PDB file of C-alpha atoms in Angstrom:
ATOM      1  CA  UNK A   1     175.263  66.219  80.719  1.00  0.00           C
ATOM      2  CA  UNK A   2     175.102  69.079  78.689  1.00  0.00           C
ATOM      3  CA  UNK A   3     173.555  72.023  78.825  1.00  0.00           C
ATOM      4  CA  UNK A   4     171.834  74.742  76.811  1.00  0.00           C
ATOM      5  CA  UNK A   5     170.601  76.717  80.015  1.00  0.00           C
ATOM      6  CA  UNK A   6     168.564  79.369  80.124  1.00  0.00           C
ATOM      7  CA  UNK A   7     167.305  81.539  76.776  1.00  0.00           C
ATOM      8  CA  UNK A   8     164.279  82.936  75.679  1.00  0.00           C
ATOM      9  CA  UNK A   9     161.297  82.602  73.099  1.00  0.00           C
ATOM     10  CA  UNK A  10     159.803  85.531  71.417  1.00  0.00           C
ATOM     11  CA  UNK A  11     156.287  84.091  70.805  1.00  0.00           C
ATOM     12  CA  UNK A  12     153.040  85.699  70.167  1.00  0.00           C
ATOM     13  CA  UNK A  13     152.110  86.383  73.392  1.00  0.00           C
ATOM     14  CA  UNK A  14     155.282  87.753  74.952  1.00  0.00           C
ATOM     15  CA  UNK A  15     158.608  86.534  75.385  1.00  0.00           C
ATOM     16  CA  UNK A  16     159.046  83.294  77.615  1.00  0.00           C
ATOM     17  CA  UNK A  17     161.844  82.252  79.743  1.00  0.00           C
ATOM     18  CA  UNK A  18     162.649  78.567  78.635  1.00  0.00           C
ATOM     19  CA  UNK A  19     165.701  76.173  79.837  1.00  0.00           C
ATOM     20  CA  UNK A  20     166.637  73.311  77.888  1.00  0.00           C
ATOM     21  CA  UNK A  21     168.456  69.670  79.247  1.00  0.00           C
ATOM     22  CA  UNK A  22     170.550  68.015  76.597  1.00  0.00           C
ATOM     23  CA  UNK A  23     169.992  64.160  77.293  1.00  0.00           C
ATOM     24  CA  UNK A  24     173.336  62.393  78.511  1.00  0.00           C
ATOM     25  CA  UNK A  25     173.337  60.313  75.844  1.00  0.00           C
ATOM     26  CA  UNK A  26     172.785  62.319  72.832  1.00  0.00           C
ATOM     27  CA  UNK A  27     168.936  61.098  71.952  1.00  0.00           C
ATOM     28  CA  UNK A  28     166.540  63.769  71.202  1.00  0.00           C
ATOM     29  CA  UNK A  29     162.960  62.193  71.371  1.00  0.00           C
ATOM     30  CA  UNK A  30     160.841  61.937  72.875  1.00  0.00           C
ATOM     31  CA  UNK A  31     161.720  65.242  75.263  1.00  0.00           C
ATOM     32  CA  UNK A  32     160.409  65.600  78.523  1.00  0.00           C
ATOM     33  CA  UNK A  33     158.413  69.104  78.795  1.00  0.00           C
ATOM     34  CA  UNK A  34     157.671  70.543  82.360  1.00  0.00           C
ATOM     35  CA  UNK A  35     154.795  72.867  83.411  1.00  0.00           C
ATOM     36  CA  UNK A  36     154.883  74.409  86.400  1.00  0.00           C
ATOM     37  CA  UNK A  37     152.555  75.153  89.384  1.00  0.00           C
ATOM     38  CA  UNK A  38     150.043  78.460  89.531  1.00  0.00           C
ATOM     39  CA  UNK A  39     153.252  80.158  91.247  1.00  0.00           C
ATOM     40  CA  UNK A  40     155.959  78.409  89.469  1.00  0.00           C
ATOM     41  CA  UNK A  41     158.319  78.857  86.922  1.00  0.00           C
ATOM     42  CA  UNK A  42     161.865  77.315  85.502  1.00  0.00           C
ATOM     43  CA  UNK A  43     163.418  77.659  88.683  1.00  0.00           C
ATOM     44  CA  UNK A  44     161.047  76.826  91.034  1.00  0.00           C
ATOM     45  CA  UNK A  45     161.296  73.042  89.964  1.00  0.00           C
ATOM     46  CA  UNK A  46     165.080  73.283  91.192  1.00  0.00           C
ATOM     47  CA  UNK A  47     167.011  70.280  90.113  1.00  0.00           C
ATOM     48  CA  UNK A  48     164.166  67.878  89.834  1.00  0.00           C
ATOM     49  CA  UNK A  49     164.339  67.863  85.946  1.00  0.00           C
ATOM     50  CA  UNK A  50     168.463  67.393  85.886  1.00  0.00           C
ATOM     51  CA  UNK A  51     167.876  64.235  87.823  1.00  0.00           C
ATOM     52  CA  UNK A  52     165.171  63.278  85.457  1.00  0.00           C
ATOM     53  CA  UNK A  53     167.163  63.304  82.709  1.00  0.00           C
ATOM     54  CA  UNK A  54     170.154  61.989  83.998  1.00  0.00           C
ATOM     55  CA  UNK A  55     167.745  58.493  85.021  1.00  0.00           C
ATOM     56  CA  UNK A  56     165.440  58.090  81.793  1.00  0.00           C
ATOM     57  CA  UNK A  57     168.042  59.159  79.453  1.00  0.00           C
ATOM     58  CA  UNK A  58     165.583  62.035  77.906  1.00  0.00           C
ATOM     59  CA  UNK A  59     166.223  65.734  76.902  1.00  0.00           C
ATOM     60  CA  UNK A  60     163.998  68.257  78.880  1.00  0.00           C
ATOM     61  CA  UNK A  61     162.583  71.624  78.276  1.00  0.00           C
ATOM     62  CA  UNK A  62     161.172  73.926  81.106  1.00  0.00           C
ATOM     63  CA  UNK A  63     159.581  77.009  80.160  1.00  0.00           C
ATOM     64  CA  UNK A  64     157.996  79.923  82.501  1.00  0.00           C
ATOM     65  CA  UNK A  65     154.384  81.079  81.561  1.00  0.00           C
ATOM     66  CA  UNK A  66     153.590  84.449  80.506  1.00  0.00           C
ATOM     67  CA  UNK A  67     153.569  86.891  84.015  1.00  0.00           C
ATOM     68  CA  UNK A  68     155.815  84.060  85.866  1.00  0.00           C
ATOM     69  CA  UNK A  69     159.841  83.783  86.313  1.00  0.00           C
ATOM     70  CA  UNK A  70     161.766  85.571  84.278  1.00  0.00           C
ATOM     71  CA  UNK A  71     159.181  85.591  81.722  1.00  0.00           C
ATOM     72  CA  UNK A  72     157.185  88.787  80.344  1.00  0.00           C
ATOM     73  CA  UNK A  73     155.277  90.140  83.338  1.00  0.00           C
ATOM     74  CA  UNK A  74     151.528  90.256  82.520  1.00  0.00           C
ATOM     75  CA  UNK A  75     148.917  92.452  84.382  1.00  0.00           C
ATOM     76  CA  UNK A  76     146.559  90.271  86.140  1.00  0.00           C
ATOM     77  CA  UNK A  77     143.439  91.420  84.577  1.00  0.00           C
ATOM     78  CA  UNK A  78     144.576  89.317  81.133  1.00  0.00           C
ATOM     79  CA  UNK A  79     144.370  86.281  83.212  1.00  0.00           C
ATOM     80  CA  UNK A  80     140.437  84.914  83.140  1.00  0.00           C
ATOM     81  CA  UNK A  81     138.325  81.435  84.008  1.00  0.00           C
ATOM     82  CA  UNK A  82     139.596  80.055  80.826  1.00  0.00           C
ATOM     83  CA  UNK A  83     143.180  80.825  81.420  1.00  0.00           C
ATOM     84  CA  UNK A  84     144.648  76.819  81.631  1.00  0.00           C
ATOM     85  CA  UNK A  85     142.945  76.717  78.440  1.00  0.00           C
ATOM     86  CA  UNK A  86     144.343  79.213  76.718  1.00  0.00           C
ATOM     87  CA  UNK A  87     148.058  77.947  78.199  1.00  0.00           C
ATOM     88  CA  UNK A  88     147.341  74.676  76.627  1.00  0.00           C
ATOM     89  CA  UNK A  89     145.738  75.432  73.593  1.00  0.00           C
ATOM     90  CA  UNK A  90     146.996  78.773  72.735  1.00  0.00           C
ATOM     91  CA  UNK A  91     150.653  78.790  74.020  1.00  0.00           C
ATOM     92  CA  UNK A  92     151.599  75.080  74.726  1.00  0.00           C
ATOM     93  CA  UNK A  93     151.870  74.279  71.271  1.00  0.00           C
ATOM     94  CA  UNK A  94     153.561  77.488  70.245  1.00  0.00           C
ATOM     95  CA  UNK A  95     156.496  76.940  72.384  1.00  0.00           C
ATOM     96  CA  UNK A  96     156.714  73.116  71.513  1.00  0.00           C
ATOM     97  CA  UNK A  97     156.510  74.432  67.312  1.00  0.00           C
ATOM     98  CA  UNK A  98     159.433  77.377  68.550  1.00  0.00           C
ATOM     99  CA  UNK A  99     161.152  74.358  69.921  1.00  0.00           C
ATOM    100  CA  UNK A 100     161.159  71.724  67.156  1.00  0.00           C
ATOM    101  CA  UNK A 101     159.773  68.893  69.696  1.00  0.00           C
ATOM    102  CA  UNK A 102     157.459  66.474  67.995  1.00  0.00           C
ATOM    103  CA  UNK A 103     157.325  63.883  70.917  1.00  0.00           C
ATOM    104  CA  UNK A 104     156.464  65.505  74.119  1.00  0.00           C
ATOM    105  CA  UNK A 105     156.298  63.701  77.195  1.00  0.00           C
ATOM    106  CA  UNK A 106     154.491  66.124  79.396  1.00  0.00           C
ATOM    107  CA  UNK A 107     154.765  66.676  83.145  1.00  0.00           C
ATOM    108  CA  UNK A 108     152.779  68.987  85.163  1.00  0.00           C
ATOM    109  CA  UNK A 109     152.676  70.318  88.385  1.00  0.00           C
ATOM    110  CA  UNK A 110     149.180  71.391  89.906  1.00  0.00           C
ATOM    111  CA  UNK A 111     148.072  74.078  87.187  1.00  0.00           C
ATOM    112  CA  UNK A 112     150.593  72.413  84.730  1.00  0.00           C
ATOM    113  CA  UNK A 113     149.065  68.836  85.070  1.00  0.00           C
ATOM    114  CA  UNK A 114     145.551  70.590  84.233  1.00  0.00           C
ATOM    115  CA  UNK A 115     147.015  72.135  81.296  1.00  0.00           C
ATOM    116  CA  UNK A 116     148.912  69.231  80.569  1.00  0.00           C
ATOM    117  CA  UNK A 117     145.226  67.101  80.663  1.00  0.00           C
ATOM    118  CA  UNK A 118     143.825  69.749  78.386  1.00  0.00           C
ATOM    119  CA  UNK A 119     146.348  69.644  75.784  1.00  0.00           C
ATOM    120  CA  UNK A 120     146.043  65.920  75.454  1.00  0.00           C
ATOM    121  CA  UNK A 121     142.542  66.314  75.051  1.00  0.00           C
ATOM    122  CA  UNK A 122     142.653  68.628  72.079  1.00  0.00           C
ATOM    123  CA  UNK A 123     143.874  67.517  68.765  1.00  0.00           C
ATOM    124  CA  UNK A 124     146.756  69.695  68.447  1.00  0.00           C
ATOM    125  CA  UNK A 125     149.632  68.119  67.161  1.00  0.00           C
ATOM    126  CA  UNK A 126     152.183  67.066  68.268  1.00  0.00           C
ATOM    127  CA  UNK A 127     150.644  64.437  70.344  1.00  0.00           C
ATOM    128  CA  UNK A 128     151.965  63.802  73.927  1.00  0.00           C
ATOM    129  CA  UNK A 129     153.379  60.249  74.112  1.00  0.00           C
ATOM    130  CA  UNK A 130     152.194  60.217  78.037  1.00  0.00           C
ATOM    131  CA  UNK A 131     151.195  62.452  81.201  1.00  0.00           C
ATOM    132  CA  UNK A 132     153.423  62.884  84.431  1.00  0.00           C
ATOM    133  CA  UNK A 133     150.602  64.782  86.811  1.00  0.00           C
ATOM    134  CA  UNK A 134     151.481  66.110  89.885  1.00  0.00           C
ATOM    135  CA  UNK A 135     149.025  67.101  92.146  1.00  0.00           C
ATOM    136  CA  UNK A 136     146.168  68.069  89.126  1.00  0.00           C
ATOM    137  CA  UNK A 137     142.957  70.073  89.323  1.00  0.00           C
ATOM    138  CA  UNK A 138     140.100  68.722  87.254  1.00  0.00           C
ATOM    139  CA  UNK A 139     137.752  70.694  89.640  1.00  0.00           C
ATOM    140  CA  UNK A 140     137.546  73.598  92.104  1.00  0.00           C
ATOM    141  CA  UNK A 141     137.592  71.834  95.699  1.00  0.00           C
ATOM    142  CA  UNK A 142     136.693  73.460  98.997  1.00  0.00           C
ATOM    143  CA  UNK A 143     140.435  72.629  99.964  1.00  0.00           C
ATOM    144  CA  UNK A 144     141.769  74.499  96.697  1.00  0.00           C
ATOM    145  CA  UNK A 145     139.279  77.736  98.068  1.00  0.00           C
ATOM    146  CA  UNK A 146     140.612  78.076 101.546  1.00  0.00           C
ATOM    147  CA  UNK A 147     144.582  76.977 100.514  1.00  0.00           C
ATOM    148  CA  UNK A 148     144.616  80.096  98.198  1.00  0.00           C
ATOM    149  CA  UNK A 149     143.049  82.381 100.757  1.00  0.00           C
ATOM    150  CA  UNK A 150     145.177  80.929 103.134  1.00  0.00           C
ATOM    151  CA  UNK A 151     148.161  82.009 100.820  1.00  0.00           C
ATOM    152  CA  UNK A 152     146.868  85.498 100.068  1.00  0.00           C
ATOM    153  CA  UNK A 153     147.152  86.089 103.787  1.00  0.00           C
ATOM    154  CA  UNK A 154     150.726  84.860 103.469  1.00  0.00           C
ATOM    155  CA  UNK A 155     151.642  86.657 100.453  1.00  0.00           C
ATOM    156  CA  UNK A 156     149.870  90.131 102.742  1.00  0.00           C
ATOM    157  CA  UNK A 157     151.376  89.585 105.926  1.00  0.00           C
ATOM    158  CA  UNK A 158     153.836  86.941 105.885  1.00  0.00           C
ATOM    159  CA  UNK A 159     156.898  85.840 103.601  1.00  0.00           C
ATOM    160  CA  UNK A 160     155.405  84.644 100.763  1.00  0.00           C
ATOM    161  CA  UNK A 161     156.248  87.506  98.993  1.00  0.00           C
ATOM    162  CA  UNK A 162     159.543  87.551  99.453  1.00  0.00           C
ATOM    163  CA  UNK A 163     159.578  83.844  98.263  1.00  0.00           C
ATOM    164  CA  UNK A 164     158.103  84.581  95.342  1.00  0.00           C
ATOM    165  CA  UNK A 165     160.592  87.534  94.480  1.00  0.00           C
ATOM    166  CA  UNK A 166     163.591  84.937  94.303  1.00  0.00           C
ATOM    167  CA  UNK A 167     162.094  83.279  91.141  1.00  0.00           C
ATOM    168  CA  UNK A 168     160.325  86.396  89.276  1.00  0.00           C
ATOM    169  CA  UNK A 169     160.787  89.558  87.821  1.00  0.00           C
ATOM    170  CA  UNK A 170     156.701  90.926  88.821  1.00  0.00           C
ATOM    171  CA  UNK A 171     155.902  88.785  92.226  1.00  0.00           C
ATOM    172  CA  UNK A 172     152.826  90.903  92.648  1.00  0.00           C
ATOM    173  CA  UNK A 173     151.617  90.546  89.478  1.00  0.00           C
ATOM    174  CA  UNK A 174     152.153  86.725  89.540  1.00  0.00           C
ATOM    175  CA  UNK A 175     150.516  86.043  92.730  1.00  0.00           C
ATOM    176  CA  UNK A 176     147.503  88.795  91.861  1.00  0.00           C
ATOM    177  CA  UNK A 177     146.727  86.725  88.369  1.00  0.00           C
ATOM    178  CA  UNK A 178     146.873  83.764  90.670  1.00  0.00           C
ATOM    179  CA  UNK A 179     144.624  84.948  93.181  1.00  0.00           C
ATOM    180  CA  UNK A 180     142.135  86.703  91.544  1.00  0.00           C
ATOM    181  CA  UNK A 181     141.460  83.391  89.397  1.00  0.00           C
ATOM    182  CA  UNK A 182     141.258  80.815  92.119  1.00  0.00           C
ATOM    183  CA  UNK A 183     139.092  82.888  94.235  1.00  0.00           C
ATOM    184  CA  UNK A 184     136.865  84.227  91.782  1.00  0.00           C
ATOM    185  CA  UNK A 185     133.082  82.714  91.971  1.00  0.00           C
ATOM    186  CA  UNK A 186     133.525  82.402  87.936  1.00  0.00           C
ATOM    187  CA  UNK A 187     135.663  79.483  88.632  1.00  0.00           C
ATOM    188  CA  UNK A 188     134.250  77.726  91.060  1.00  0.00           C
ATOM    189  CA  UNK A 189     132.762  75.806  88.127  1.00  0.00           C
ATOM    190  CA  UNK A 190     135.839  74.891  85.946  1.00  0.00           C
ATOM    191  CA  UNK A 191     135.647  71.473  85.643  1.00  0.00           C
ATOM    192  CA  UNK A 192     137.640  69.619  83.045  1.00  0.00           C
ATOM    193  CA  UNK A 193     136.436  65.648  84.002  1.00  0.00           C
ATOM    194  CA  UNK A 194     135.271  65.743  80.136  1.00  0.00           C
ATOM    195  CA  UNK A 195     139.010  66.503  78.888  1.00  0.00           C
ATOM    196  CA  UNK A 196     140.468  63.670  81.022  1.00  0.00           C
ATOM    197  CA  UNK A 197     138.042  60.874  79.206  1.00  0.00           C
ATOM    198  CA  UNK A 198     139.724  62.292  75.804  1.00  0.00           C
ATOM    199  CA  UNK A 199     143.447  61.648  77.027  1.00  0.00           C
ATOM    200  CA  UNK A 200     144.656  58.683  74.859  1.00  0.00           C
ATOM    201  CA  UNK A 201     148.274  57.939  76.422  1.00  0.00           C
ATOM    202  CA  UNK A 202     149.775  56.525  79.503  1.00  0.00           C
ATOM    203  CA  UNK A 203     149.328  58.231  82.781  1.00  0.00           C
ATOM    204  CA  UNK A 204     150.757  58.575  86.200  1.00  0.00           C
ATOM    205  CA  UNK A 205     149.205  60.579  89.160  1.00  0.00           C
ATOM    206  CA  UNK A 206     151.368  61.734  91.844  1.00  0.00           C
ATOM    207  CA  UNK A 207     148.987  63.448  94.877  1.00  0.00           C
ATOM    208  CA  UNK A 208     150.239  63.811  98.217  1.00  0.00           C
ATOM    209  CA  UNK A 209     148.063  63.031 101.082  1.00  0.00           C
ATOM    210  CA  UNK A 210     148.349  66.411 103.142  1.00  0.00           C
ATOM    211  CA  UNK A 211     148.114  68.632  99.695  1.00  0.00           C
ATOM    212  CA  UNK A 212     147.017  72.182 100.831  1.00  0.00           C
ATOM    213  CA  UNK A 213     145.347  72.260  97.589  1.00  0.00           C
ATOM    214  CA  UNK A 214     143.225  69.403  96.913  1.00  0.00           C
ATOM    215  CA  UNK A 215     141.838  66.256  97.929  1.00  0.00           C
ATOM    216  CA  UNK A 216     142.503  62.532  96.656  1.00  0.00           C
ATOM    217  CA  UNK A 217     138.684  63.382  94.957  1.00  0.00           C
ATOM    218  CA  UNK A 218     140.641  64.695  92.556  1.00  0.00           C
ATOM    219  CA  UNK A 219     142.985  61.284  91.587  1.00  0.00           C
ATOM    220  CA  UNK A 220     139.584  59.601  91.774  1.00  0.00           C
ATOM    221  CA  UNK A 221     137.678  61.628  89.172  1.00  0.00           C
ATOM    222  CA  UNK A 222     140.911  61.230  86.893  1.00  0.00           C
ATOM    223  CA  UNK A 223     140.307  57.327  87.807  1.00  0.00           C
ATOM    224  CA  UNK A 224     136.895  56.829  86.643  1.00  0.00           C
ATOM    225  CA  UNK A 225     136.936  58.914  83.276  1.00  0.00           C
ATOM    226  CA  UNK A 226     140.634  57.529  82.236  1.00  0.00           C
ATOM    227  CA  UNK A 227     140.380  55.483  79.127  1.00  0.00           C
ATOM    228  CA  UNK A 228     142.926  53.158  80.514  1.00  0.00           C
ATOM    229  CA  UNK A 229     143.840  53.090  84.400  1.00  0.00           C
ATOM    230  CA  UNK A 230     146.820  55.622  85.033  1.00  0.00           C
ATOM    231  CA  UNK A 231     149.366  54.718  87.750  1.00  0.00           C
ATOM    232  CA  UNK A 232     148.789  56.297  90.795  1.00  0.00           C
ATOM    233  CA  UNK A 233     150.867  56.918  93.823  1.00  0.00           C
ATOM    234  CA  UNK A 234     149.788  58.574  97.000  1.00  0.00           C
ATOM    235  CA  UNK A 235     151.873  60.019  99.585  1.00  0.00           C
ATOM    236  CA  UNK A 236     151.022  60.150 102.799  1.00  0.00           C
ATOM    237  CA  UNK A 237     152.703  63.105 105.034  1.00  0.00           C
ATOM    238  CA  UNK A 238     153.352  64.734 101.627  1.00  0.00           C
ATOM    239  CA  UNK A 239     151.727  68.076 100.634  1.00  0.00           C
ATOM    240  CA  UNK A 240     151.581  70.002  97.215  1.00  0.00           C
ATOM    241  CA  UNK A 241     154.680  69.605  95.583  1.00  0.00           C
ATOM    242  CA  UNK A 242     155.510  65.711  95.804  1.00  0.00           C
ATOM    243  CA  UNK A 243     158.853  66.134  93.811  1.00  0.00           C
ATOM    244  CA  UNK A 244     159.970  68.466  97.076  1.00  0.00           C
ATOM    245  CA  UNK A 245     158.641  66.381  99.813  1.00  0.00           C
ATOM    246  CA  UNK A 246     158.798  62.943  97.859  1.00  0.00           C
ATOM    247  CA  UNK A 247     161.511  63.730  95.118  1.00  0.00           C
ATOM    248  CA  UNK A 248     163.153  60.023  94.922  1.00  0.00           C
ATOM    249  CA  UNK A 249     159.197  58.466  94.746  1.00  0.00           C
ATOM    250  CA  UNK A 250     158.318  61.078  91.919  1.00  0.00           C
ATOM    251  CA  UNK A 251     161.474  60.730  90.152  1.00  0.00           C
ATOM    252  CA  UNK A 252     160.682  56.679  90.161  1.00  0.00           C
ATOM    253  CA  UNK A 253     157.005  57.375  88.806  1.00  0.00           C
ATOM    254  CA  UNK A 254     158.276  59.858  86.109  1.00  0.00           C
ATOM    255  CA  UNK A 255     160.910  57.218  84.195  1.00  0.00           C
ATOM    256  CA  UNK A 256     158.664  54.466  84.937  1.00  0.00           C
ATOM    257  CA  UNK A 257     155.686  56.359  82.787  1.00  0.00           C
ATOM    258  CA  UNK A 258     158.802  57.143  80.322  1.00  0.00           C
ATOM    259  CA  UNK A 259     159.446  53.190  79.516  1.00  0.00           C
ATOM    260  CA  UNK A 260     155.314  53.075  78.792  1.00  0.00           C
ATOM    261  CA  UNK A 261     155.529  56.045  76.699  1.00  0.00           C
ATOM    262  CA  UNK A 262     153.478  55.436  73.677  1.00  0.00           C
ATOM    263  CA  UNK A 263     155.277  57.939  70.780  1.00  0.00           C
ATOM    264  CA  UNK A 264     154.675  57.699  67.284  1.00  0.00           C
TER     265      UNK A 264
END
């Protein structure tokens, strides 16, 4: 497999820390495109997108979002309620235009399978041939409240820090931008149930059972305003991140939704 590694956009927000996958056997659409979690970034997904690609036979691109990895930092104050939407309107379509790729297959992680959800929802062009979500938000649970204050207690007094400082250049001001979003009362109403009844391709839900973050209310809301019924999986004694604590299962789901991509 070969290789581009790690380089860097200049777009018009800042300059973004991207890593491209060359597909082992040479095709180029449609490319797999990976967001990452609200404290994520390229290399936070470790080697969960090599072993994508080497199994569906698809380039990749994983990018870090403005403030995260080895991205631009950005002071927390830019971040606001509307911030997924900005990501997927504003900047998702700016890096996939930087990057020439007209056939995304997108797969999100938490924050990145909202913005993924969003993106489909809009217009924009290009459109995604299908959704890999993993662990999404479509609302702000009581679980989603106390699992970031549980984390800012972490991040104050325990080693969450110092986690987060192995994967980006400003750990304070990615887990501040975090923060001060998820516990603000402004967004306690986000809700983006309306976006997912827009979403025209193939779907697959991953949500783990013991997720920190949110509650299997949130695969069911998905459920009911899908146009056509996404594939879901559920993991029991699985938490947040199913492609850590589930990778072979995840894997499966992602390059079975692949084969039912629906690409123009």
């Amino acid at each position: 497999m070969r290789e581009i590694g790690h380089r860097y956009l200049r777009l018009s927000v800042a300059r973004l820390e991207y890593r491209r996958i060359d597909s082992p056997s040479g095709r180029e659409t449609p490319t797999l495109v990976f967001l990452h979690h609200g404290l994520g970034s390229v290399s936070t997904w470790r080697d969960f997108p090599d072993r994508v690609v080497e199994l569906s036979g698809l380039p990749a691109v994983i990018y870090s979002r403005y403030g995260y990895g080895q991205s631009a930092p950005a002071p927390p104050a830019t971040r606001g309620p509307d911030f997924m939407h900005r990501e997927a309107l504003d900047v998702l379509p700016e890096v996939l235009s930087a990057l020439a790729i007209e056939q995304p297959i997108l797969v999100g992680h938490s924050d990145g399978a909202s913005i993924a959800i969003i993106y489909a929802a809009s217009e924009l062009e290009p459109r995604p041939c299908g959704l890999a979500l993993i662990a999404p938000h479509v609302i702000v649970e009581d679980r989603t409240v106390a699992g970031a204050a549980a984390a800012r207690a972490d991040f104050e007094a325990g080693t969450l820090r110092a986690r987060l400082a192995r994967h980006h250049l400003d750990p304070d001001g990615a887990f501040r931008a975090w923060d001060l979003t998820w516990q603000s009362a402004a967004f306690r109403s986000w809700n983006i149930e309306d976006e997912v009844s827009r979403v025209c391709c193939p779907m697959t839900i991953v949500q783990g059972l013991d997720d920190e973050y949110g509650t299997i209310d949130q695969v069911e809301r998905i459920k009911r305003r899908a146009m056509t019924p996404p594939e879901v999986l559920l993991f029991s004694g699985c938490g947040h991140s199913p492609q850590q604590d589930r990778p072979d299962d995840t894997l499966a789901a992602i390059v079975r939704l692949t084969g039912m991509a629906r690409c123009r």
